[in-house]
């Protein structure tokens, strides 16, 4: 199945470069382009799209605010969103992820990293630039042991679900989790689905944040 992608960046040259890289792949297709975050919701009304690759800093409406609008408008049916930035110190990282973005990469990433990130997010995984992961977790302090232990979401997890969650936090893919825990990939997907439901997480990024919040990391 071809993944339909919308590009959102205020620099036409950047959009063209990304489009050339993406359209060179048989399983990926750029179906729309926007020059600002303010155009995204209207564009989605007339374009079927699976994933949005969006710059975080734009003159009228930034990527964080645009992400919030998309999630507010489409909820669980919203396209996945991959946020791109020029600077790995961008202070909007946490805001973008909390707004509902499923990934965060640097514009300086190699083409193969961008393509891999797009495919990972399209398949339900989450992507974080390595330099961003440490900063992300530093933004959150684990709860005190007593508060963490009493968290109803944590208490609702089975031992097997906690094992799967621990693997998710290492960045392992479903096949890797299956190999590590000796279970079928389909079973891994089932466990991850239950984890998302029990922890009220939108995706794997949310699962990592939850695990850190309750002191599992």
PDB file of C-alpha atoms in Angstrom, residues 13-187:
ATOM      1  CA  UNK A  13      13.207  24.556  -2.140  1.00  0.00           C
ATOM      2  CA  UNK A  14      13.076  22.377   0.961  1.00  0.00           C
ATOM      3  CA  UNK A  15       9.675  20.971  -0.035  1.00  0.00           C
ATOM      4  CA  UNK A  16      10.972  20.208  -3.521  1.00  0.00           C
ATOM      5  CA  UNK A  17      13.988  18.386  -2.115  1.00  0.00           C
ATOM      6  CA  UNK A  18      11.881  16.284   0.230  1.00  0.00           C
ATOM      7  CA  UNK A  19       9.393  15.557  -2.567  1.00  0.00           C
ATOM      8  CA  UNK A  20      12.153  14.277  -4.855  1.00  0.00           C
ATOM      9  CA  UNK A  21      13.451  11.933  -2.163  1.00  0.00           C
ATOM     10  CA  UNK A  22       9.993  10.654  -1.195  1.00  0.00           C
ATOM     11  CA  UNK A  23       8.595  10.248  -4.712  1.00  0.00           C
ATOM     12  CA  UNK A  24      11.631   8.183  -5.691  1.00  0.00           C
ATOM     13  CA  UNK A  25      10.200   5.368  -3.551  1.00  0.00           C
ATOM     14  CA  UNK A  26       7.601   2.948  -4.905  1.00  0.00           C
ATOM     15  CA  UNK A  27       5.669   2.803  -1.625  1.00  0.00           C
ATOM     16  CA  UNK A  28       5.610   6.548  -0.862  1.00  0.00           C
ATOM     17  CA  UNK A  29       3.859   9.421  -2.649  1.00  0.00           C
ATOM     18  CA  UNK A  30       3.618  13.170  -2.021  1.00  0.00           C
ATOM     19  CA  UNK A  31      -0.041  14.057  -2.570  1.00  0.00           C
ATOM     20  CA  UNK A  32      -0.058  17.672  -1.319  1.00  0.00           C
ATOM     21  CA  UNK A  33       2.197  20.535  -0.257  1.00  0.00           C
ATOM     22  CA  UNK A  34       1.543  23.480   2.066  1.00  0.00           C
ATOM     23  CA  UNK A  35       3.699  26.545   2.660  1.00  0.00           C
ATOM     24  CA  UNK A  36       2.426  27.185   6.197  1.00  0.00           C
ATOM     25  CA  UNK A  37       0.758  25.370   9.070  1.00  0.00           C
ATOM     26  CA  UNK A  38      -2.351  27.516   8.641  1.00  0.00           C
ATOM     27  CA  UNK A  39      -3.093  25.747   5.338  1.00  0.00           C
ATOM     28  CA  UNK A  40      -2.994  22.181   6.617  1.00  0.00           C
ATOM     29  CA  UNK A  41      -6.538  21.593   7.916  1.00  0.00           C
ATOM     30  CA  UNK A  42      -8.108  23.057   4.772  1.00  0.00           C
ATOM     31  CA  UNK A  43      -5.810  20.965   2.582  1.00  0.00           C
ATOM     32  CA  UNK A  44      -6.822  17.796   4.435  1.00  0.00           C
ATOM     33  CA  UNK A  45     -10.476  18.518   3.643  1.00  0.00           C
ATOM     34  CA  UNK A  46      -9.801  17.895  -0.046  1.00  0.00           C
ATOM     35  CA  UNK A  47      -6.849  15.480   0.089  1.00  0.00           C
ATOM     36  CA  UNK A  48      -6.648  11.948   1.470  1.00  0.00           C
ATOM     37  CA  UNK A  49      -3.417  11.757   3.413  1.00  0.00           C
ATOM     38  CA  UNK A  50      -1.820   9.150   5.684  1.00  0.00           C
ATOM     39  CA  UNK A  51       1.112  11.127   7.042  1.00  0.00           C
ATOM     40  CA  UNK A  52       2.205  14.769   7.326  1.00  0.00           C
ATOM     41  CA  UNK A  53       5.874  15.779   7.257  1.00  0.00           C
ATOM     42  CA  UNK A  54       5.864  19.219   8.864  1.00  0.00           C
ATOM     43  CA  UNK A  55       8.397  21.898   9.704  1.00  0.00           C
ATOM     44  CA  UNK A  56       8.202  23.085  13.301  1.00  0.00           C
ATOM     45  CA  UNK A  57       8.969  26.771  12.623  1.00  0.00           C
ATOM     46  CA  UNK A  58       6.820  28.641  10.093  1.00  0.00           C
ATOM     47  CA  UNK A  59       5.906  32.341   9.894  1.00  0.00           C
ATOM     48  CA  UNK A  60       2.098  32.267  10.352  1.00  0.00           C
ATOM     49  CA  UNK A  61       1.298  29.028  12.176  1.00  0.00           C
ATOM     50  CA  UNK A  62       4.068  26.820  13.558  1.00  0.00           C
ATOM     51  CA  UNK A  63       4.159  23.035  13.407  1.00  0.00           C
ATOM     52  CA  UNK A  64       3.068  22.576  17.030  1.00  0.00           C
ATOM     53  CA  UNK A  65      -0.073  24.679  16.615  1.00  0.00           C
ATOM     54  CA  UNK A  66      -0.825  23.066  13.252  1.00  0.00           C
ATOM     55  CA  UNK A  67      -0.498  19.631  14.852  1.00  0.00           C
ATOM     56  CA  UNK A  68      -2.941  20.648  17.575  1.00  0.00           C
ATOM     57  CA  UNK A  69      -5.437  21.826  14.940  1.00  0.00           C
ATOM     58  CA  UNK A  70      -5.174  18.594  12.959  1.00  0.00           C
ATOM     59  CA  UNK A  71      -5.690  16.410  16.035  1.00  0.00           C
ATOM     60  CA  UNK A  72      -8.593  18.604  17.200  1.00  0.00           C
ATOM     61  CA  UNK A  73     -10.242  18.372  13.788  1.00  0.00           C
ATOM     62  CA  UNK A  74      -9.744  14.665  13.094  1.00  0.00           C
ATOM     63  CA  UNK A  75      -9.070  13.005  16.446  1.00  0.00           C
ATOM     64  CA  UNK A  76      -8.064   9.346  16.137  1.00  0.00           C
ATOM     65  CA  UNK A  77      -8.576   9.551  12.356  1.00  0.00           C
ATOM     66  CA  UNK A  78      -5.926  12.260  11.987  1.00  0.00           C
ATOM     67  CA  UNK A  79      -2.925  11.525   9.760  1.00  0.00           C
ATOM     68  CA  UNK A  80       0.296  10.667  11.547  1.00  0.00           C
ATOM     69  CA  UNK A  81       2.596  13.667  11.910  1.00  0.00           C
ATOM     70  CA  UNK A  82       6.392  13.751  11.607  1.00  0.00           C
ATOM     71  CA  UNK A  83       7.887  17.026  12.841  1.00  0.00           C
ATOM     72  CA  UNK A  84      11.129  18.318  11.303  1.00  0.00           C
ATOM     73  CA  UNK A  85      13.401  21.021  12.657  1.00  0.00           C
ATOM     74  CA  UNK A  86      16.738  22.572  11.778  1.00  0.00           C
ATOM     75  CA  UNK A  87      17.927  22.681  15.389  1.00  0.00           C
ATOM     76  CA  UNK A  88      18.167  19.685  17.730  1.00  0.00           C
ATOM     77  CA  UNK A  89      17.810  22.059  20.677  1.00  0.00           C
ATOM     78  CA  UNK A  90      14.341  23.172  19.599  1.00  0.00           C
ATOM     79  CA  UNK A  91      12.375  24.063  22.710  1.00  0.00           C
ATOM     80  CA  UNK A  92       9.142  22.981  21.037  1.00  0.00           C
ATOM     81  CA  UNK A  93      10.051  19.277  21.035  1.00  0.00           C
ATOM     82  CA  UNK A  94       7.963  18.292  24.043  1.00  0.00           C
ATOM     83  CA  UNK A  95       5.064  20.506  22.978  1.00  0.00           C
ATOM     84  CA  UNK A  96       5.006  18.888  19.540  1.00  0.00           C
ATOM     85  CA  UNK A  97       4.889  15.377  20.966  1.00  0.00           C
ATOM     86  CA  UNK A  98       2.230  16.286  23.502  1.00  0.00           C
ATOM     87  CA  UNK A  99       0.214  17.895  20.711  1.00  0.00           C
ATOM     88  CA  UNK A 100       0.047  14.503  19.028  1.00  0.00           C
ATOM     89  CA  UNK A 101       3.072  14.259  16.725  1.00  0.00           C
ATOM     90  CA  UNK A 102       4.392  10.739  16.241  1.00  0.00           C
ATOM     91  CA  UNK A 103       7.970  11.637  15.478  1.00  0.00           C
ATOM     92  CA  UNK A 104      10.704  14.258  15.540  1.00  0.00           C
ATOM     93  CA  UNK A 105      13.663  14.359  13.140  1.00  0.00           C
ATOM     94  CA  UNK A 106      16.296  16.894  12.153  1.00  0.00           C
ATOM     95  CA  UNK A 107      16.246  18.396   8.672  1.00  0.00           C
ATOM     96  CA  UNK A 108      19.893  17.450   8.477  1.00  0.00           C
ATOM     97  CA  UNK A 109      19.027  13.745   8.666  1.00  0.00           C
ATOM     98  CA  UNK A 110      20.200  11.575   5.784  1.00  0.00           C
ATOM     99  CA  UNK A 111      17.578  10.751   3.108  1.00  0.00           C
ATOM    100  CA  UNK A 112      17.479   7.121   4.222  1.00  0.00           C
ATOM    101  CA  UNK A 113      16.770   8.245   7.798  1.00  0.00           C
ATOM    102  CA  UNK A 114      13.846  10.369   6.628  1.00  0.00           C
ATOM    103  CA  UNK A 115      12.435   7.512   4.548  1.00  0.00           C
ATOM    104  CA  UNK A 116      12.886   5.049   7.388  1.00  0.00           C
ATOM    105  CA  UNK A 117      11.195   7.459   9.789  1.00  0.00           C
ATOM    106  CA  UNK A 118       8.226   7.909   7.464  1.00  0.00           C
ATOM    107  CA  UNK A 119       7.788   4.166   7.060  1.00  0.00           C
ATOM    108  CA  UNK A 120       8.122   3.532  10.789  1.00  0.00           C
ATOM    109  CA  UNK A 121       5.475   6.106  11.670  1.00  0.00           C
ATOM    110  CA  UNK A 122       3.158   4.899   8.905  1.00  0.00           C
ATOM    111  CA  UNK A 123       3.363   1.379  10.361  1.00  0.00           C
ATOM    112  CA  UNK A 124       2.424   2.604  13.828  1.00  0.00           C
ATOM    113  CA  UNK A 125       5.830   3.100  15.396  1.00  0.00           C
ATOM    114  CA  UNK A 126       7.271   6.385  16.661  1.00  0.00           C
ATOM    115  CA  UNK A 127      10.512   8.080  15.675  1.00  0.00           C
ATOM    116  CA  UNK A 128      12.768  10.377  17.686  1.00  0.00           C
ATOM    117  CA  UNK A 129      16.077  11.841  16.605  1.00  0.00           C
ATOM    118  CA  UNK A 130      18.707  10.259  18.894  1.00  0.00           C
ATOM    119  CA  UNK A 131      19.853  13.682  20.102  1.00  0.00           C
ATOM    120  CA  UNK A 132      16.280  14.506  21.092  1.00  0.00           C
ATOM    121  CA  UNK A 133      15.514  11.420  23.166  1.00  0.00           C
ATOM    122  CA  UNK A 134      17.673  12.390  26.149  1.00  0.00           C
ATOM    123  CA  UNK A 135      16.287  15.944  26.159  1.00  0.00           C
ATOM    124  CA  UNK A 136      12.762  14.612  25.979  1.00  0.00           C
ATOM    125  CA  UNK A 137      13.150  12.460  29.069  1.00  0.00           C
ATOM    126  CA  UNK A 138      14.940  15.247  30.919  1.00  0.00           C
ATOM    127  CA  UNK A 139      11.755  17.304  30.639  1.00  0.00           C
ATOM    128  CA  UNK A 140       9.907  14.831  32.848  1.00  0.00           C
ATOM    129  CA  UNK A 141      10.730  13.836  36.400  1.00  0.00           C
ATOM    130  CA  UNK A 142       9.499  10.399  37.455  1.00  0.00           C
ATOM    131  CA  UNK A 143       6.768  10.408  40.043  1.00  0.00           C
ATOM    132  CA  UNK A 144       7.714   9.645  43.648  1.00  0.00           C
ATOM    133  CA  UNK A 145       7.729   5.854  44.253  1.00  0.00           C
ATOM    134  CA  UNK A 146       4.503   5.901  46.247  1.00  0.00           C
ATOM    135  CA  UNK A 147       2.629   7.903  43.604  1.00  0.00           C
ATOM    136  CA  UNK A 148       4.009   5.746  40.798  1.00  0.00           C
ATOM    137  CA  UNK A 149       3.094   2.501  42.540  1.00  0.00           C
ATOM    138  CA  UNK A 150      -0.468   3.683  43.081  1.00  0.00           C
ATOM    139  CA  UNK A 151      -1.001   4.781  39.461  1.00  0.00           C
ATOM    140  CA  UNK A 152      -4.083   2.882  38.277  1.00  0.00           C
ATOM    141  CA  UNK A 153      -2.778   2.649  34.739  1.00  0.00           C
ATOM    142  CA  UNK A 154       0.411   0.965  35.924  1.00  0.00           C
ATOM    143  CA  UNK A 155      -1.487  -1.390  38.203  1.00  0.00           C
ATOM    144  CA  UNK A 156      -3.704  -2.472  35.304  1.00  0.00           C
ATOM    145  CA  UNK A 157      -0.747  -3.820  33.305  1.00  0.00           C
ATOM    146  CA  UNK A 158       0.026  -7.525  33.326  1.00  0.00           C
ATOM    147  CA  UNK A 159       3.588  -8.707  33.843  1.00  0.00           C
ATOM    148  CA  UNK A 160       3.833  -9.565  30.148  1.00  0.00           C
ATOM    149  CA  UNK A 161       2.571  -6.122  29.151  1.00  0.00           C
ATOM    150  CA  UNK A 162       5.226  -4.534  31.355  1.00  0.00           C
ATOM    151  CA  UNK A 163       7.877  -6.626  29.635  1.00  0.00           C
ATOM    152  CA  UNK A 164       6.644  -5.470  26.220  1.00  0.00           C
ATOM    153  CA  UNK A 165       6.537  -1.864  27.429  1.00  0.00           C
ATOM    154  CA  UNK A 166      10.137  -2.123  28.625  1.00  0.00           C
ATOM    155  CA  UNK A 167      11.145  -3.303  25.148  1.00  0.00           C
ATOM    156  CA  UNK A 168       9.206  -0.474  23.481  1.00  0.00           C
ATOM    157  CA  UNK A 169      11.204   1.975  25.602  1.00  0.00           C
ATOM    158  CA  UNK A 170      14.436   0.630  24.133  1.00  0.00           C
ATOM    159  CA  UNK A 171      13.206   1.497  20.642  1.00  0.00           C
ATOM    160  CA  UNK A 172      12.792  -2.148  19.626  1.00  0.00           C
ATOM    161  CA  UNK A 173      10.572  -2.954  16.655  1.00  0.00           C
ATOM    162  CA  UNK A 174       7.753  -5.503  16.861  1.00  0.00           C
ATOM    163  CA  UNK A 175       9.879  -8.297  15.302  1.00  0.00           C
ATOM    164  CA  UNK A 176      12.730  -7.490  17.708  1.00  0.00           C
ATOM    165  CA  UNK A 177      10.363  -7.551  20.693  1.00  0.00           C
ATOM    166  CA  UNK A 178       8.976 -10.878  19.517  1.00  0.00           C
ATOM    167  CA  UNK A 179      12.451 -12.358  19.225  1.00  0.00           C
ATOM    168  CA  UNK A 180      13.506 -11.023  22.621  1.00  0.00           C
ATOM    169  CA  UNK A 181      10.386 -12.218  24.453  1.00  0.00           C
ATOM    170  CA  UNK A 182       9.833 -15.374  22.368  1.00  0.00           C
ATOM    171  CA  UNK A 183       6.388 -14.479  21.047  1.00  0.00           C
ATOM    172  CA  UNK A 184       4.781 -14.082  17.638  1.00  0.00           C
ATOM    173  CA  UNK A 185       4.742 -10.639  16.052  1.00  0.00           C
ATOM    174  CA  UNK A 186       0.944 -10.718  16.046  1.00  0.00           C
ATOM    175  CA  UNK A 187       0.977 -11.278  19.792  1.00  0.00           C
TER     176      UNK A 187
END
